[in-house]
PDB file of C-alpha atoms in Angstrom:
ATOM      1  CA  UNK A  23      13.848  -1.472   6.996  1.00 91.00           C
ATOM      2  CA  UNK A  24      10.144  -2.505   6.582  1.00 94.00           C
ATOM      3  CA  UNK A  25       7.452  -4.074   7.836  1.00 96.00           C
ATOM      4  CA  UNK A  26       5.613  -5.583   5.168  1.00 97.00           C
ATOM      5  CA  UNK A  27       1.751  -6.227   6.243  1.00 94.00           C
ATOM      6  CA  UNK A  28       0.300  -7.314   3.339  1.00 95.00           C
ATOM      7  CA  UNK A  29       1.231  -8.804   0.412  1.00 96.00           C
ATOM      8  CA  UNK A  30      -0.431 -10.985  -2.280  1.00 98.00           C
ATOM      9  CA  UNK A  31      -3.948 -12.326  -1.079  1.00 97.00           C
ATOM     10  CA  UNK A  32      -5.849 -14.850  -2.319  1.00 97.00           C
ATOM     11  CA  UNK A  33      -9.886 -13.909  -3.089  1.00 97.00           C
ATOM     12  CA  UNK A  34     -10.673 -15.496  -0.342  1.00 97.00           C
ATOM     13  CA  UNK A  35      -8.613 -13.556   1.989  1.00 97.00           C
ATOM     14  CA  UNK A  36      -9.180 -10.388   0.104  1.00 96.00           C
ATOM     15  CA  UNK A  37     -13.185 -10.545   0.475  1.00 96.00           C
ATOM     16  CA  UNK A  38     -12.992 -11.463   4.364  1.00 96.00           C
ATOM     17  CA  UNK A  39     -10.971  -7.985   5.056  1.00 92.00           C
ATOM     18  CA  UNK A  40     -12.998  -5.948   2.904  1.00 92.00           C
ATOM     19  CA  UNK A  41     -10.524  -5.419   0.153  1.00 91.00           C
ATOM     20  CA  UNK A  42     -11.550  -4.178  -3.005  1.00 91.00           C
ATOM     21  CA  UNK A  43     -13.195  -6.194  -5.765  1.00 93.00           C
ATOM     22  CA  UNK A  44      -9.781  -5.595  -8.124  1.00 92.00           C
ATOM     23  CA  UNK A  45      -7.325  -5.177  -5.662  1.00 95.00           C
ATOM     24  CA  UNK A  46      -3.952  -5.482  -6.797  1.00 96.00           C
ATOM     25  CA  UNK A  47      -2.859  -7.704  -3.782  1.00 97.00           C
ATOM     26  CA  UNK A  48      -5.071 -10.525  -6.102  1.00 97.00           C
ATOM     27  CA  UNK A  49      -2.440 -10.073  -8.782  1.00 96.00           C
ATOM     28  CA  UNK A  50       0.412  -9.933  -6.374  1.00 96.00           C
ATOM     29  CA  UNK A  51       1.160  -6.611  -7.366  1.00 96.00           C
ATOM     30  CA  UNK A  52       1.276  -4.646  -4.067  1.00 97.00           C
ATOM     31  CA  UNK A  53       2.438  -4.075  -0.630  1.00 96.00           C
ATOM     32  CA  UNK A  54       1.314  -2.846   2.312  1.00 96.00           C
ATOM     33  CA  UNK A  55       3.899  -1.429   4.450  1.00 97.00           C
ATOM     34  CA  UNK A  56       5.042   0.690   7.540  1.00 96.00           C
ATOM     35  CA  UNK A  57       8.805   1.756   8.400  1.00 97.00           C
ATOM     36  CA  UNK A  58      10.447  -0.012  11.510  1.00 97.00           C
ATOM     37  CA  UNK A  59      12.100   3.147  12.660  1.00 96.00           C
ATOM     38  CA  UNK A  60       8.472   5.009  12.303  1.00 94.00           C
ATOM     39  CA  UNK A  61       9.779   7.740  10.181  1.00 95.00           C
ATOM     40  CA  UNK A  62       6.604   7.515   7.955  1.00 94.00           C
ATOM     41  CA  UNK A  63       7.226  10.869   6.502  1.00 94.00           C
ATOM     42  CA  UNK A  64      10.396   9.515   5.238  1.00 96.00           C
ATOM     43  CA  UNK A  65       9.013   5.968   4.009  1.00 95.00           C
ATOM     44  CA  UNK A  66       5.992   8.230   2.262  1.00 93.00           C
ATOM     45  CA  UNK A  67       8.873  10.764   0.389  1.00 95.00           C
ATOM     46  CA  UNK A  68      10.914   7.366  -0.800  1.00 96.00           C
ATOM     47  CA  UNK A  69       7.800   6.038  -2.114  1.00 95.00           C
ATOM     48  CA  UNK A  70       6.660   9.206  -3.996  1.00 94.00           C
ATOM     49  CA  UNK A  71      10.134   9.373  -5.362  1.00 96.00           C
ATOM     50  CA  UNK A  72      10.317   5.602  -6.279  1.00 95.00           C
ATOM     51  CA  UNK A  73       8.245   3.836  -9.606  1.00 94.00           C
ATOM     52  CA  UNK A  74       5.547   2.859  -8.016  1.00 96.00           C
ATOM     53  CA  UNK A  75       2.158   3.405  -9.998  1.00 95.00           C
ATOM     54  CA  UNK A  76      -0.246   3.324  -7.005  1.00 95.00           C
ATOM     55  CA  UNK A  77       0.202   4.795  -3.902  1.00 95.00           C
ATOM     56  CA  UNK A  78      -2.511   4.518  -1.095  1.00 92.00           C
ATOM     57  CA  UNK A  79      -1.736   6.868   1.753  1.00 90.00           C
ATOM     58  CA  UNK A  80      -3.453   5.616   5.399  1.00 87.00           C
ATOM     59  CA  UNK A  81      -1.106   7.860   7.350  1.00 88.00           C
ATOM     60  CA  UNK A  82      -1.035  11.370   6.387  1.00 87.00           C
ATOM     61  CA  UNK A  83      -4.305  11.646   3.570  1.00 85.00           C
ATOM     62  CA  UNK A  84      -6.955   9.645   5.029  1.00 72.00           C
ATOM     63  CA  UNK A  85      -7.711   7.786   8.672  1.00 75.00           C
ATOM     64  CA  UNK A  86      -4.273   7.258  10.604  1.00 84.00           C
ATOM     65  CA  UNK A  87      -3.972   3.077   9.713  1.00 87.00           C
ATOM     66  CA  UNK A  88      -0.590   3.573  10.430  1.00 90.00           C
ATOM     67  CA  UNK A  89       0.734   1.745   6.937  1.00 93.00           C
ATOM     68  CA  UNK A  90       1.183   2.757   3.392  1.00 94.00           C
ATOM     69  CA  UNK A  91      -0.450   0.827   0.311  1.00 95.00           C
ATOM     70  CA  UNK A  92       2.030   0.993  -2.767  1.00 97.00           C
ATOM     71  CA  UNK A  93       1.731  -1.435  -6.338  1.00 97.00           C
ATOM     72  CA  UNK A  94       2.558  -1.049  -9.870  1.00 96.00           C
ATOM     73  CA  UNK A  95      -0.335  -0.888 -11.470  1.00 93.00           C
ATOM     74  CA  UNK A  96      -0.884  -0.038 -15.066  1.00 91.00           C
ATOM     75  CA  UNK A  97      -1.021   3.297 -15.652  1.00 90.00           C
ATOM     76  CA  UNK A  98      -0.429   6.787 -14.829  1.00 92.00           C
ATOM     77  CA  UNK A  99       0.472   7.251 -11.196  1.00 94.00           C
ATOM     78  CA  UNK A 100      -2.247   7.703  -8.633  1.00 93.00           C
ATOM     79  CA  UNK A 101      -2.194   8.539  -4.934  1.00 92.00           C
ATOM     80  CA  UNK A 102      -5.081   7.932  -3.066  1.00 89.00           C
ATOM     81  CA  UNK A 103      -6.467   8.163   0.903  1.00 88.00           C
ATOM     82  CA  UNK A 104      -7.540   5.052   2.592  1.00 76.00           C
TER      83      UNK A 104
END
């Protein structure tokens, strides 16, 4: 099971957190998302292993947010630090 923390956002809720200019949560095509049982090592290694296009990794890669940023985005897959 999953928290889900962030979903589709509106511009105007997207510019007041500081999201970026072409975020994909304007097109409703991500989620932001931590694990209810805290296993994020697990959440991370079904998200890697899933068809998501975009994977933005606050836990492990960049500053300890404590969530995981995944969307479907077109293109090759890319997995980035927050």
């Amino acid at each position: 099971p999953l928290y889900i923390t962030s979903g589709y956002r509106p511009p105007y809720v997207n510019q007041a957190i500081g999201g970026a200019r072409n975020s994909q949560h304007l097109y409703f095509r991500a989620l932001d998302m931590q694990p209810m049982n805290k296993d994020f090592r697990k959440l991370f290694d079904v998200l890697k292993a899933s068809s998501f296009t975009g994977l933005g990794d606050a836990v492990f890669m960049g500053r300890n947010k404590g969530f995981f940023h995944a969307d479907i985005r077109p293109g090759n897959r890319v997995i980035f630090a927050y």
